[in-house]
Every structure is written in structure tokens, then in C-alpha cells.
mmCIF file of C-alpha atoms in Angstrom:
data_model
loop_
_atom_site.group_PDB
_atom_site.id
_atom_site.type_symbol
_atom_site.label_atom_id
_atom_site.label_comp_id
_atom_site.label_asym_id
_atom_site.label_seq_id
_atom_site.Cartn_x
_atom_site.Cartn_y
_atom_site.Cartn_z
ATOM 1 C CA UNK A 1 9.656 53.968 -14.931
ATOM 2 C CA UNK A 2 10.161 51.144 -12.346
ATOM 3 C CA UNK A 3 11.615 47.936 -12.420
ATOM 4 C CA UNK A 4 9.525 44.927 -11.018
ATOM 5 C CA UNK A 5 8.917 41.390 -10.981
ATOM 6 C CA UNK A 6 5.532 39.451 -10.823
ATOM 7 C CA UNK A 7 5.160 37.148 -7.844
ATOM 8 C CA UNK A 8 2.391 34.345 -7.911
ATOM 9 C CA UNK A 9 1.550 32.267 -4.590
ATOM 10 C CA UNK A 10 -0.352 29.527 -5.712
ATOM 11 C CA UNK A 11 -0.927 27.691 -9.010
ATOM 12 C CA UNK A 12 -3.159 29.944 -11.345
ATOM 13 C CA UNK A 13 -3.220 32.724 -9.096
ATOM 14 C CA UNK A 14 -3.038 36.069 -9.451
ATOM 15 C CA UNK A 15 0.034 38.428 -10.115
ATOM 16 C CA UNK A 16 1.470 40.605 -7.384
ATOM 17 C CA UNK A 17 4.434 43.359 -8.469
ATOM 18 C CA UNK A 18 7.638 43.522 -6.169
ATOM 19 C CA UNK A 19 10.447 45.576 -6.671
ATOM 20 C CA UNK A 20 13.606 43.156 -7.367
ATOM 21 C CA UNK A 21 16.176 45.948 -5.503
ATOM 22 C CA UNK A 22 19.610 45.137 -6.011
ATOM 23 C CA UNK A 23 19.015 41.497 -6.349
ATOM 24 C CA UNK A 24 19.654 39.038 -9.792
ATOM 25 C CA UNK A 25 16.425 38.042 -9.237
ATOM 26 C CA UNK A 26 14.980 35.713 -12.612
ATOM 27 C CA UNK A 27 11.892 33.863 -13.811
ATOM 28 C CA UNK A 28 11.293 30.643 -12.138
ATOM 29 C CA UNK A 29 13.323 31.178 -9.087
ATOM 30 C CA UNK A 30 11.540 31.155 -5.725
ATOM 31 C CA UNK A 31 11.594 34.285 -3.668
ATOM 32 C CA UNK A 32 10.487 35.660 0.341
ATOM 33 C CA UNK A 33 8.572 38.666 0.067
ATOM 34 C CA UNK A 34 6.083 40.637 2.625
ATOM 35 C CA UNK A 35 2.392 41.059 1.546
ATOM 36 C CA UNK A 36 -0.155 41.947 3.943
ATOM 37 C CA UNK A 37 -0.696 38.414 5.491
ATOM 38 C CA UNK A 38 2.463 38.208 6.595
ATOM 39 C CA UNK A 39 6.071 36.873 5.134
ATOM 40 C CA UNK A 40 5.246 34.887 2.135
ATOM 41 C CA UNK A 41 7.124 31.914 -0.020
ATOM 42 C CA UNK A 42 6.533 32.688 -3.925
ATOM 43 C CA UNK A 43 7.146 31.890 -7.410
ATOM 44 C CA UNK A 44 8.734 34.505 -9.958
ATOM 45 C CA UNK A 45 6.578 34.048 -13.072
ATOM 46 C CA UNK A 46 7.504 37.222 -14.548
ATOM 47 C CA UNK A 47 10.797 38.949 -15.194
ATOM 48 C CA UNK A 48 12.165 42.051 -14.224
ATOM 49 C CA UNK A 49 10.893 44.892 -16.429
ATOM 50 C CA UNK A 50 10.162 48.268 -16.048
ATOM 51 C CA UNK A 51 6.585 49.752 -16.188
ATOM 52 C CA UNK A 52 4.983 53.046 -15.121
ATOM 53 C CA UNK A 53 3.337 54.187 -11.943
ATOM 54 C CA UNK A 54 -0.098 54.128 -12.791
ATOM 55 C CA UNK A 55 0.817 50.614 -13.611
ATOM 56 C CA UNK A 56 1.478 49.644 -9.796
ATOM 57 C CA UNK A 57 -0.078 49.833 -6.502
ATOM 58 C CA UNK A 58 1.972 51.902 -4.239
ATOM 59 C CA UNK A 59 3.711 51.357 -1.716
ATOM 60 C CA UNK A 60 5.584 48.728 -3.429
ATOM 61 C CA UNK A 61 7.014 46.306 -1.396
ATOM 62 C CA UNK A 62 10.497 44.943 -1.873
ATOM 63 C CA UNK A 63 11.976 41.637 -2.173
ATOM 64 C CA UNK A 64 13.434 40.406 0.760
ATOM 65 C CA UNK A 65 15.729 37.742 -0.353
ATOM 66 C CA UNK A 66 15.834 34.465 -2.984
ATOM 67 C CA UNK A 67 15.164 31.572 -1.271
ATOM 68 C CA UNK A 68 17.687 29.493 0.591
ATOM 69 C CA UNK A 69 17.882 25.715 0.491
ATOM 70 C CA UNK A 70 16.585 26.301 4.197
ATOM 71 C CA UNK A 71 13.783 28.410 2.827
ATOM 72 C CA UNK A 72 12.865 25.948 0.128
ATOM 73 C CA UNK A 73 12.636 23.092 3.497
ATOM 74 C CA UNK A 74 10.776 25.368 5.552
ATOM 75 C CA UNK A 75 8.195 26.009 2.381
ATOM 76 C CA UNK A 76 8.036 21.846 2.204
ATOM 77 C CA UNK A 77 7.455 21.586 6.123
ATOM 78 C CA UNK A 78 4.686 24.198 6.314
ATOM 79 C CA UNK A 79 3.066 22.082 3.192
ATOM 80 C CA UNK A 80 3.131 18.770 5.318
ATOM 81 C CA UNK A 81 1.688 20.646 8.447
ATOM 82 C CA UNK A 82 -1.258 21.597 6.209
ATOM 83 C CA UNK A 83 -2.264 18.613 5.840
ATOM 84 C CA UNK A 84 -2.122 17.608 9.435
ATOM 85 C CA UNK A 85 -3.984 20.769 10.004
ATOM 86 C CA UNK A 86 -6.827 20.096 7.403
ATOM 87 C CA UNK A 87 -7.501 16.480 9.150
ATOM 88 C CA UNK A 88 -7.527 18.226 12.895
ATOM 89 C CA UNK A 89 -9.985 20.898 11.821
ATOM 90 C CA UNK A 90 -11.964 18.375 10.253
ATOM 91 C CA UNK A 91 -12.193 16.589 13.234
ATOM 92 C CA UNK A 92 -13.252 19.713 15.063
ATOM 93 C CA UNK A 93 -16.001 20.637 13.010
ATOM 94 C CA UNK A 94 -17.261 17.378 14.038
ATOM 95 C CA UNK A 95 -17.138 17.934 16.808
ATOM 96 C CA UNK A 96 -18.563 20.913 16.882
ATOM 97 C CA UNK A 97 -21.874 19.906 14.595
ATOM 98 C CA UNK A 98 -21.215 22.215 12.034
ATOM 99 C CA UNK A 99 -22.393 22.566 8.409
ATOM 100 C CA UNK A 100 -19.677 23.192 6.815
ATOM 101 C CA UNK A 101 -16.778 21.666 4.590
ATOM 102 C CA UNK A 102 -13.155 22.558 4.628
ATOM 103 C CA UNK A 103 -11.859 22.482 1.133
ATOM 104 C CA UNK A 104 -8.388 24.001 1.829
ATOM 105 C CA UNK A 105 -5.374 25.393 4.655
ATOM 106 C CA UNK A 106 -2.477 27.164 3.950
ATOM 107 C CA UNK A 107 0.002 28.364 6.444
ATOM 108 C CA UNK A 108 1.907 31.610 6.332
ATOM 109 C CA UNK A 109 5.733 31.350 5.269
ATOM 110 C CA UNK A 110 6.400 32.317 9.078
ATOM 111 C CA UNK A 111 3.494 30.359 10.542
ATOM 112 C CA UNK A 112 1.997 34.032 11.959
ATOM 113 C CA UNK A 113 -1.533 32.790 10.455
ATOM 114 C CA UNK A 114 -3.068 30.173 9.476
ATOM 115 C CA UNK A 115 -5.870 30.130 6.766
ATOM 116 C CA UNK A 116 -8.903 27.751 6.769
ATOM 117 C CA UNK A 117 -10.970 27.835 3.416
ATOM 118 C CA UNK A 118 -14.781 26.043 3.544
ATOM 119 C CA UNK A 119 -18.196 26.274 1.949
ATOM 120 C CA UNK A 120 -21.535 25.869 3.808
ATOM 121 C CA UNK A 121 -24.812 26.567 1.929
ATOM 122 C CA UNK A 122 -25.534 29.686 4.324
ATOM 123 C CA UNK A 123 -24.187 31.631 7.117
ATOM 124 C CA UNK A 124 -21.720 29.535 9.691
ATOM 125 C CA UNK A 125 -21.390 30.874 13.571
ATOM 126 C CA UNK A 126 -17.707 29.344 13.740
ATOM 127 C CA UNK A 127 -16.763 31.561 17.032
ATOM 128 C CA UNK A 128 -15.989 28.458 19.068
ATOM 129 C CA UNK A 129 -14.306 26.482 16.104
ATOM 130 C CA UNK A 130 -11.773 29.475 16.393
ATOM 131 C CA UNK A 131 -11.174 29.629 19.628
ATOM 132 C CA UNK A 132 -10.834 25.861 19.652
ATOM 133 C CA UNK A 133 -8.117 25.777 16.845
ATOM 134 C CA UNK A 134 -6.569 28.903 18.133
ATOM 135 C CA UNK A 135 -5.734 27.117 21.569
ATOM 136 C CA UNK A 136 -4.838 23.866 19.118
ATOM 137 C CA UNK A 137 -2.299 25.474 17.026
ATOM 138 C CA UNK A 138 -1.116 28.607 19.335
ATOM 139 C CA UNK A 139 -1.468 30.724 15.764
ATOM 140 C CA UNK A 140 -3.869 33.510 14.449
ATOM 141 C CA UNK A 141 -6.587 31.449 12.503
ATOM 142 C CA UNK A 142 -8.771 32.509 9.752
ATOM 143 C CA UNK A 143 -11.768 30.736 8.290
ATOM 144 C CA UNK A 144 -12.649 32.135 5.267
ATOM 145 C CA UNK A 145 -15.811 31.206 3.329
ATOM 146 C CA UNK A 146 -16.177 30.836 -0.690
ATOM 147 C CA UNK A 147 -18.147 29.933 -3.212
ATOM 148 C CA UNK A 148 -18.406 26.706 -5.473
ATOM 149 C CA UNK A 149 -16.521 28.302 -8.240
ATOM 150 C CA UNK A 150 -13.387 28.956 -5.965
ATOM 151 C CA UNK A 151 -13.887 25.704 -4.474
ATOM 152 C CA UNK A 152 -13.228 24.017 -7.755
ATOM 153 C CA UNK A 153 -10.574 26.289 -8.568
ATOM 154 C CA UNK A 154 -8.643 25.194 -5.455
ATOM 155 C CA UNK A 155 -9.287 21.530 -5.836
ATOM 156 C CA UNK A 156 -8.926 21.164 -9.709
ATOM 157 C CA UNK A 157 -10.787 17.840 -11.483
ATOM 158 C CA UNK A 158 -10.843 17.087 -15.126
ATOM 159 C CA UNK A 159 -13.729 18.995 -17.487
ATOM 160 C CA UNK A 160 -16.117 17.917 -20.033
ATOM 161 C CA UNK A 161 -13.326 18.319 -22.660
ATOM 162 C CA UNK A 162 -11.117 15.351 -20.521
ATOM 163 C CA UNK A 163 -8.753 18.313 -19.941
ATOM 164 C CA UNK A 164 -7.831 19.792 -16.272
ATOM 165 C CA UNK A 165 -9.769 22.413 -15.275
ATOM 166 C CA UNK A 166 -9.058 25.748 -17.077
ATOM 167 C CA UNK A 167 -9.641 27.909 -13.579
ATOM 168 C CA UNK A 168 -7.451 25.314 -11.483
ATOM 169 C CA UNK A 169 -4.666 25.180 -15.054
ATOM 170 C CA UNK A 170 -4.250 29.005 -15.738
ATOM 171 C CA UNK A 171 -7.448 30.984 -14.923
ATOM 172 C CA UNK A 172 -5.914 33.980 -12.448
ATOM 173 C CA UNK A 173 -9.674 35.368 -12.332
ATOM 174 C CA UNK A 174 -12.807 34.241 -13.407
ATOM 175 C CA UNK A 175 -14.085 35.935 -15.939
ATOM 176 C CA UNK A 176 -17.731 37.345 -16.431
ATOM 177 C CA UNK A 177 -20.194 34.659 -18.350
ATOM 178 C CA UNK A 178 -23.288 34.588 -19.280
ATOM 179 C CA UNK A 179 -26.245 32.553 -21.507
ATOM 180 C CA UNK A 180 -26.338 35.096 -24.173
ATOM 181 C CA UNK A 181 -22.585 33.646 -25.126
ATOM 182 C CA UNK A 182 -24.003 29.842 -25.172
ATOM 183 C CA UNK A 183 -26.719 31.335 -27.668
ATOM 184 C CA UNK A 184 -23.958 33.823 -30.074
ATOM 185 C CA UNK A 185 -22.315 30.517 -30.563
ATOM 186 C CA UNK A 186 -25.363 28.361 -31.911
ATOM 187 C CA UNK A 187 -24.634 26.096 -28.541
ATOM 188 C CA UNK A 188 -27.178 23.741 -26.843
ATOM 189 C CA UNK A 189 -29.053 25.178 -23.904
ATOM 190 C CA UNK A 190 -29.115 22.340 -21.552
ATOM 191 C CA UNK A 191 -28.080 23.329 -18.218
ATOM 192 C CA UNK A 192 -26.247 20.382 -18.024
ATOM 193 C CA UNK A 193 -24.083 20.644 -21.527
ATOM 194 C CA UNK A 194 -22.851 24.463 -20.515
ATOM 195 C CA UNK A 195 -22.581 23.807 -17.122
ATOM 196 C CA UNK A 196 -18.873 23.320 -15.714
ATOM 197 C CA UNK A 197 -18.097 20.680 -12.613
ATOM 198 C CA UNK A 198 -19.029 23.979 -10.209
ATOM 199 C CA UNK A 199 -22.860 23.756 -11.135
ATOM 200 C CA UNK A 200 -21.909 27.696 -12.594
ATOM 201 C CA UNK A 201 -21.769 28.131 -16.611
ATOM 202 C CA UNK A 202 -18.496 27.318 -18.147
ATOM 203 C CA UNK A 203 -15.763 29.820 -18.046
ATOM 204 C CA UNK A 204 -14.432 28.354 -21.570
ATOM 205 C CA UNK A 205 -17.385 29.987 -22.862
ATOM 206 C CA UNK A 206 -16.047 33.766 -23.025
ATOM 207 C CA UNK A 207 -12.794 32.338 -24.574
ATOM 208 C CA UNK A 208 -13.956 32.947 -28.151
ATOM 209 C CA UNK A 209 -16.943 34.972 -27.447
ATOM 210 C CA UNK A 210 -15.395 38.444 -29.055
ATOM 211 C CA UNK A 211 -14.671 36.129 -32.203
ATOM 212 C CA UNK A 212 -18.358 35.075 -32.378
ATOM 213 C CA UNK A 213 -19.801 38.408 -31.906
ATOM 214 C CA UNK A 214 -17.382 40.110 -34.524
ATOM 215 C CA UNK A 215 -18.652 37.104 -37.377
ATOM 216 C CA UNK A 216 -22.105 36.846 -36.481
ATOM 217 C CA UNK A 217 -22.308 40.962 -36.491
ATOM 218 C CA UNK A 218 -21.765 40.426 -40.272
ATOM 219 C CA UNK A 219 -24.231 37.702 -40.827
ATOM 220 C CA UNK A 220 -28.313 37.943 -41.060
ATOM 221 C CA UNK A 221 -30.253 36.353 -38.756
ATOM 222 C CA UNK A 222 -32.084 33.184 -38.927
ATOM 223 C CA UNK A 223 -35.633 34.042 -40.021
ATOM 224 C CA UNK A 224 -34.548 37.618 -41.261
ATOM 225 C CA UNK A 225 -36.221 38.313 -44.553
ATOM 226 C CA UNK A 226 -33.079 39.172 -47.301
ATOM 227 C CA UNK A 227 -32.608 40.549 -50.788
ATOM 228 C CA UNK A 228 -30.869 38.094 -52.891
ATOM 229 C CA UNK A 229 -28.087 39.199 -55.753
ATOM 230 C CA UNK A 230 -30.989 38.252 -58.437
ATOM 231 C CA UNK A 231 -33.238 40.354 -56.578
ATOM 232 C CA UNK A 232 -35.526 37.681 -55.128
ATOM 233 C CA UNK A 233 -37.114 38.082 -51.287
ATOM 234 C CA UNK A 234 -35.856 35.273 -49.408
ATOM 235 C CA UNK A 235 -35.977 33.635 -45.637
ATOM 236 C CA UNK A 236 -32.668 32.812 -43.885
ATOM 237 C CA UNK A 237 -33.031 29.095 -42.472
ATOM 238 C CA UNK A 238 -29.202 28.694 -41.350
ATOM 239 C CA UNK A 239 -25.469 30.288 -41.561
ATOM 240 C CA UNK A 240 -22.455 28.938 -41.327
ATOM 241 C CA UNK A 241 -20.514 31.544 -39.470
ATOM 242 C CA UNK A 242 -16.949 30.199 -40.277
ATOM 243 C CA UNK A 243 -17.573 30.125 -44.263
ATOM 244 C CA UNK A 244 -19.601 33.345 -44.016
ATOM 245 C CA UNK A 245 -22.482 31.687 -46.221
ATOM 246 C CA UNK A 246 -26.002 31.486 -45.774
ATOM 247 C CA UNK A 247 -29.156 29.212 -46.879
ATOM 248 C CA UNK A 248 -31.745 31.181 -48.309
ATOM 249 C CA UNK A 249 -35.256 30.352 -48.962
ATOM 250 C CA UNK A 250 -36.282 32.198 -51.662
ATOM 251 C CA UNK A 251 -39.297 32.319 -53.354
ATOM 252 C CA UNK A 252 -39.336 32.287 -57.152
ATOM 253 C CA UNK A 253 -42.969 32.825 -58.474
ATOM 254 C CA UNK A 254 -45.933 33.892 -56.577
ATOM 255 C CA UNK A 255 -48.351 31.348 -56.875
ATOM 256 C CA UNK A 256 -51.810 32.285 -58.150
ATOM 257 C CA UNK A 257 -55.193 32.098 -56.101
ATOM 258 C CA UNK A 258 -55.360 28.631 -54.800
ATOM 259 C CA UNK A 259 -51.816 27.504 -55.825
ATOM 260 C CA UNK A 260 -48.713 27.211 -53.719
ATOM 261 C CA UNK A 261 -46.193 29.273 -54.201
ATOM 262 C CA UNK A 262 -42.260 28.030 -56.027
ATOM 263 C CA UNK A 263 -39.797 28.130 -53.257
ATOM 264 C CA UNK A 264 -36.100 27.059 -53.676
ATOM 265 C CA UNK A 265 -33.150 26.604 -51.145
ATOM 266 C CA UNK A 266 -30.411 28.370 -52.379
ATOM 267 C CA UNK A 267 -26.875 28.903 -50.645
ATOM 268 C CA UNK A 268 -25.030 32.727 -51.069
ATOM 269 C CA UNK A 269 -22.143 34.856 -49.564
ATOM 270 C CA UNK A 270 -23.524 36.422 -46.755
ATOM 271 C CA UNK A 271 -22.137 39.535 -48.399
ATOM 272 C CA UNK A 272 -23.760 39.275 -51.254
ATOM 273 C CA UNK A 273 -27.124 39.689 -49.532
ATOM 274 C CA UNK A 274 -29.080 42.996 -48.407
ATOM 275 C CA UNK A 275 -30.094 43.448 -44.520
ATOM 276 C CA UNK A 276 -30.461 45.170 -42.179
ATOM 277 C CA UNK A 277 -26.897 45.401 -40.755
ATOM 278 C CA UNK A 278 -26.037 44.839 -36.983
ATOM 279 C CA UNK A 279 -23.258 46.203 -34.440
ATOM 280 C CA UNK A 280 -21.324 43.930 -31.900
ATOM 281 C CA UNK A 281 -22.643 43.957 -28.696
ATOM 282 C CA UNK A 282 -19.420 45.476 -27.377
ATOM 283 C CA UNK A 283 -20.246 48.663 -29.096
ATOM 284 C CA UNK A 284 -23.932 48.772 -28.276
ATOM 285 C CA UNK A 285 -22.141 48.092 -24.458
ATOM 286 C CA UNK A 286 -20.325 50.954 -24.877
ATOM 287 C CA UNK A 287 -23.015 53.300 -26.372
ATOM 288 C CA UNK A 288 -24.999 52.298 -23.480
ATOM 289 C CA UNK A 289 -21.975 53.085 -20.936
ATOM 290 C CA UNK A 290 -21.742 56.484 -22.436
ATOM 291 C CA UNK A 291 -25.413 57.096 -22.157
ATOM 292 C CA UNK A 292 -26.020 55.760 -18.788
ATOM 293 C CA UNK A 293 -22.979 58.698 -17.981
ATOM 294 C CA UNK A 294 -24.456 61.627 -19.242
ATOM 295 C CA UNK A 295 -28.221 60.526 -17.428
ATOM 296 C CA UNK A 296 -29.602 61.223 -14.500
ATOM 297 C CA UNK A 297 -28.734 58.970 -11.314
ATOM 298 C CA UNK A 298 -32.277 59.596 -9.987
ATOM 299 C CA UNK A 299 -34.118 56.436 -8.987
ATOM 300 C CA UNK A 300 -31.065 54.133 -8.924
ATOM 301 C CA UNK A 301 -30.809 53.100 -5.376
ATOM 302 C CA UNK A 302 -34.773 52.118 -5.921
ATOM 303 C CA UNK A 303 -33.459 49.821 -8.792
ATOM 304 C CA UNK A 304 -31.241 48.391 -6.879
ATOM 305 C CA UNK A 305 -33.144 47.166 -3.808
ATOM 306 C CA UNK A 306 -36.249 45.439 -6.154
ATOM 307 C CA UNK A 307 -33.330 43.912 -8.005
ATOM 308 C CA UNK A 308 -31.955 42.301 -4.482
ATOM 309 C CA UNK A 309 -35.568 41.528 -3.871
ATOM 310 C CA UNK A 310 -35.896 39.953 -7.016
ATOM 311 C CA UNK A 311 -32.780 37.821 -6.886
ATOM 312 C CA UNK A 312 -33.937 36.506 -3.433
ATOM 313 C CA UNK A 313 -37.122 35.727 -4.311
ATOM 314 C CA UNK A 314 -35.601 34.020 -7.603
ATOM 315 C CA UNK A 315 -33.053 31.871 -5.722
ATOM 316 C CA UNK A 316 -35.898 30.996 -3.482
ATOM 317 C CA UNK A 317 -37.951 29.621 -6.199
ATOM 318 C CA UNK A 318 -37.027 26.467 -8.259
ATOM 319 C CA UNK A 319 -37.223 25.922 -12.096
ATOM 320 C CA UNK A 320 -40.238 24.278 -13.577
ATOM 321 C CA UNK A 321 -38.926 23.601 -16.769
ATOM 322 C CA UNK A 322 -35.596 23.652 -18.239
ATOM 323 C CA UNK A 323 -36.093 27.668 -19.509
ATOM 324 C CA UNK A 324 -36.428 28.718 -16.057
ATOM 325 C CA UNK A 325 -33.578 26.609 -14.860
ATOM 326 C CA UNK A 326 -31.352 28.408 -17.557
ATOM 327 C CA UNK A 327 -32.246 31.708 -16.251
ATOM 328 C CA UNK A 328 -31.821 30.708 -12.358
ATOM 329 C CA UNK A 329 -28.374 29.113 -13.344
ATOM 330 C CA UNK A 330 -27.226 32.854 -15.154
ATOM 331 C CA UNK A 331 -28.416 34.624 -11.844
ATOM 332 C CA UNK A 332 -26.131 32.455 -9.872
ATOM 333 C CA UNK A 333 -23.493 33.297 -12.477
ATOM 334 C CA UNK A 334 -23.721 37.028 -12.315
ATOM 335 C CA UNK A 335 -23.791 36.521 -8.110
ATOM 336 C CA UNK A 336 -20.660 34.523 -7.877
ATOM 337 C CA UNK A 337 -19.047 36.674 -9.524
ATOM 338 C CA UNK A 338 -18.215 38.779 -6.798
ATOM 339 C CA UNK A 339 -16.845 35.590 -4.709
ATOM 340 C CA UNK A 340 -13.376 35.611 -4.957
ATOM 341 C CA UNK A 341 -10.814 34.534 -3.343
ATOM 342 C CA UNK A 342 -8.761 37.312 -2.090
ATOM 343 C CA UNK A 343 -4.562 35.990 -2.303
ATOM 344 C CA UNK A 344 -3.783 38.656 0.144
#
């Protein structure tokens, strides 16, 4: 076992393990560690504790010290110079005509680096910008580029729900979403109802997703054809997830030759009704996983290059109607999510 603390840099970002030492380090106090961009100012958000190797990156770094009164100026200082940094930078990409918009700068605890985050809708040649702000602030500089989902998660706003923004509040990482969730909760499919201030679906949407799938996997379907307790074929027109009941239409007598056929609306137990059951799709997920192991990897790098060619040619192409807008908004999804910001 080894004892550690977690260390977070920012608001809502992620977690990085220390070893304490020999020092009463405790949760909430600020703390100068090393991390791989230099000597850094952080939060303790997590107490010491002891976990196991595999639960750590090695080599784990120690802490250095617990802030000083000095240390907690300094911190303030480099926080002000920021923003005179963010308004000279602007300034220079003016200057320099470039496409681009600077969202964010941080400075390294000992002002080794300093970090300039933007987003341009393609590729930026920012070689002289570099070498102008280099010779400007006698520092390393680093532009980094992200995406629109890390640019809201860095400047924050107020969602749909009139609450702050759940990747700018808590969110360390953004989690995997897609339009199949929108449609296992019995949500509206308007781009613009499941969309989140980023243009990219909602991250709220995964929050209750296992819930949905684990209720729904014991309902029918709509339009599934059921066997009623009385033993009477019926049609599923809606369920009510959260009471686990279900309207039936059912049809009572077969009409004769020319005559319409007595139907009635009837409500029931969803267990009380014979289907065809179905599994979550975290199990048919993992079935698949365990096939997809034990096959053959023959014709997978093939797969892979018409799927890039698809995506392009996809992203190239706008929607004509609102179906093919949902589908071009999940393929930016499922692309973004490999934009992160890296803390480090």
C-alpha cells in the first residue's frame, strides 16, 4: 500500500496522486508540487489514504511543500498577469491576421511556460505568433488548440436547466454520448432540445442512462404484439417506465366478414404480460467485446480507413432535414471525444 493525496489544478479538473511524505498535509489546503509542465500551485481535494500500486502511475512524485502566504501571493500575481497576457496575445493575433480565438492562458507556478488555449475551425500556422510572444514575454510559450466542448468547459455559462454548466461545475472528463440515449429515454430529437451550449449533445444525457436501460430492458416495446393475463393478443401503444405499466390494445372479438373488429385500451403490469424478453445494451456490449476478442483481426485496418473516408465526406456534407442533422451532430460527438484537454 501507499499513502497519497489527490491534487486538482483547475476547477473540475482532473485528479493527479502525490505522495504527502512526511508532511500534515489535509483536504482543502493548497500545496506546490512538480508535474511535467513544470512547478505547479494546487488544490488538495482528496485526503491522504493509502491505495495499491496498480492504482498509481509510477514514478510518483512528491509534495514539495504547503503553500506559504508568499506562495498563495505569487499564485494571485501569476492570475493577474494572465490576464494581461490574454489581452497582448489578442492583440497579436491581430496583428498577425489570424483565424483564431484565444479562449484561455495560464502561467506556470514558476513562470517557466506559459500556456495559450484557442479554437480555429481548421489548421493554424502560428510559427510567427510564437516567436513574437516568445520575444514579448522572455518565457517558453505554448499554443494549444481544442475543441468546442473544452472551450465551454473552460469558460463555463449557464445550461438549458438555468444551472451552471455541469462540465465547467464538476465534470473531470467528458463522458461518451450518444443519440441512442436521447431515444432510451423517450426524449425529443430536435437537435436543438439535446444539444448543450457547445453545439455537441448534452453530457447530462449519460447521467441516468444505465437507469433507463436497466427499466426499459424489462418493458415491451411500443408496437410489440403481447399476451395479456386473460389471454387476449394485444398491441403496446405506450409505457410508463417509472410505474412499470403498459397500455395495451387488445382486441376482444374478431369481427366477422365485413365488420370491424372490438378493440379495447386496457392498462396492465408490464409483468404481467408475455414477450419476448430483452437484455441491456451493456450486456449485448459486452457479448460483443468478447466476440470481437476471440475473431479474426483480418480486414480491420480496411475498416478503418473507409470509416475516416466516410466521416470526411459526412462532415463535408450538410443535413437536409432534421434526421440527417441528428446523425451529423452524433458523428461530431463520437470525434470530439478524443479532444481533451491534457492538465499536464
Amino acid at each position: 500500500m501507499i499513502k497519497i493525496i489527490g491534487v486538482r489544478f483547475r476547477r473540475a479538473g482532473k485528479i493527479y496522486y502525490f505522495s504527502p511524505g512526511n508532511l500534515p498535509v489535509e483536504k482543502g489546503q493548497h500545496v506546490i508540487v512538480e508535474t511535467a509542465r513544470g512547478v505547479e500551485y494546487g488544490t488538495v481535494v482528496v485526503g491522504v489514504k493509502d491505495v495499491t500500486d496498480d492504482e498509481i502511475t509510477q514514478p510518483l512524485k512528491q509534495v514539495i511543500r504547503i503553500s506559504t502566504k508568499e506562495d498563495d501571493a505569487a499564485e494571485i500575481r501569476n492570475r493577474e498577469k494572465e490576464q494581461k497576457a490574454m489581452s497582448i496575445c489578442n492583440e497579436r493575433i491581430r496583428a498577425h491576421d489570424l483565424k483564431m480565438k484565444l479562449i484561455g492562458v495560464e502561467y506556470t507556478f514558476d513562470n517557466t511556460k506559459l500556456l495559450f488555449y484557442f479554437t480555429a475551425d481548421g489548421r493554424v500556422d502560428f510559427r510567427e505568433l510564437v516567436k513574437d510572444l516568445a520575444s514579448t514575454f522572455r518565457t517558453r510559450i505554448e499554443l494549444r488548440q481544442v475543441g468546442v466542448r473544452d472551450e465551454t468547459k473552460m469558460c463555463g455559462g449557464i445550461g438549458i436547466c438555468g444551472r451552471e454548466l455541469c462540465c465547467h461545475s464538476y465534470l473531470a472528463d467528458f463522458v461518451p454520448v450518444s443519440i441512442k440515449m436521447a431515444k432510451e429515454q423517450n426524449l425529443s430529437l430536435n437537435p436543438t432540445k439535446i444539444s448543450g451550449i457547445c453545439g455537441r449533445l448534452m453530457c447530462c444525457l449519460a447521467n441516468e442512462e444505465e437507469v433507463y436501460e436497466e427499466l426499459n430492458a424489462k418493458m415491451p416495446r411500443v408496437g410489440e404484439v403481447v399476451t395479456t393475463p386473460e389471454g387476449l393478443k394485444g398491441t403496446v401503444t405506450s409505457i410508463n417506465i417509472f410505474k412499470e405499466t403498459v397500455k395495451v390494445l387488445v382486441t376482444i372479438t374478431e369481427g366477422a366478414e365485413g365488420q370491424d373488429e372490438e378493440r379495447e385500451l386496457r392498462d396492465y403490469a408490464a409483468k404481467e404480460l408475455k414477450y419476448k424478453q430483452r437484455r441491456p445494451r451493456r450486456e449485448d456490449k459486452k457479448n460483443d467485446g468478447e466476440e470481437a476478442e476471440g475473431g479474426s483481426g483480418g480486414g480491420k485496418e480496411k475498416k478503418e480507413r473507409e470509416g475516416r473516408k466516410e466521416r470526411r465526406d459526412r462532415r463535408d456534407r450538410k443535413p437536409r432535414n432534421e434526421e440527417e442533422e441528428l446523425e451529423l451532430l452524433e458523428e461530431l460527438e463520437q470525434n470530439e471525444q478524443h479532444s481533451k484537454i491534457d492538465d499536464e
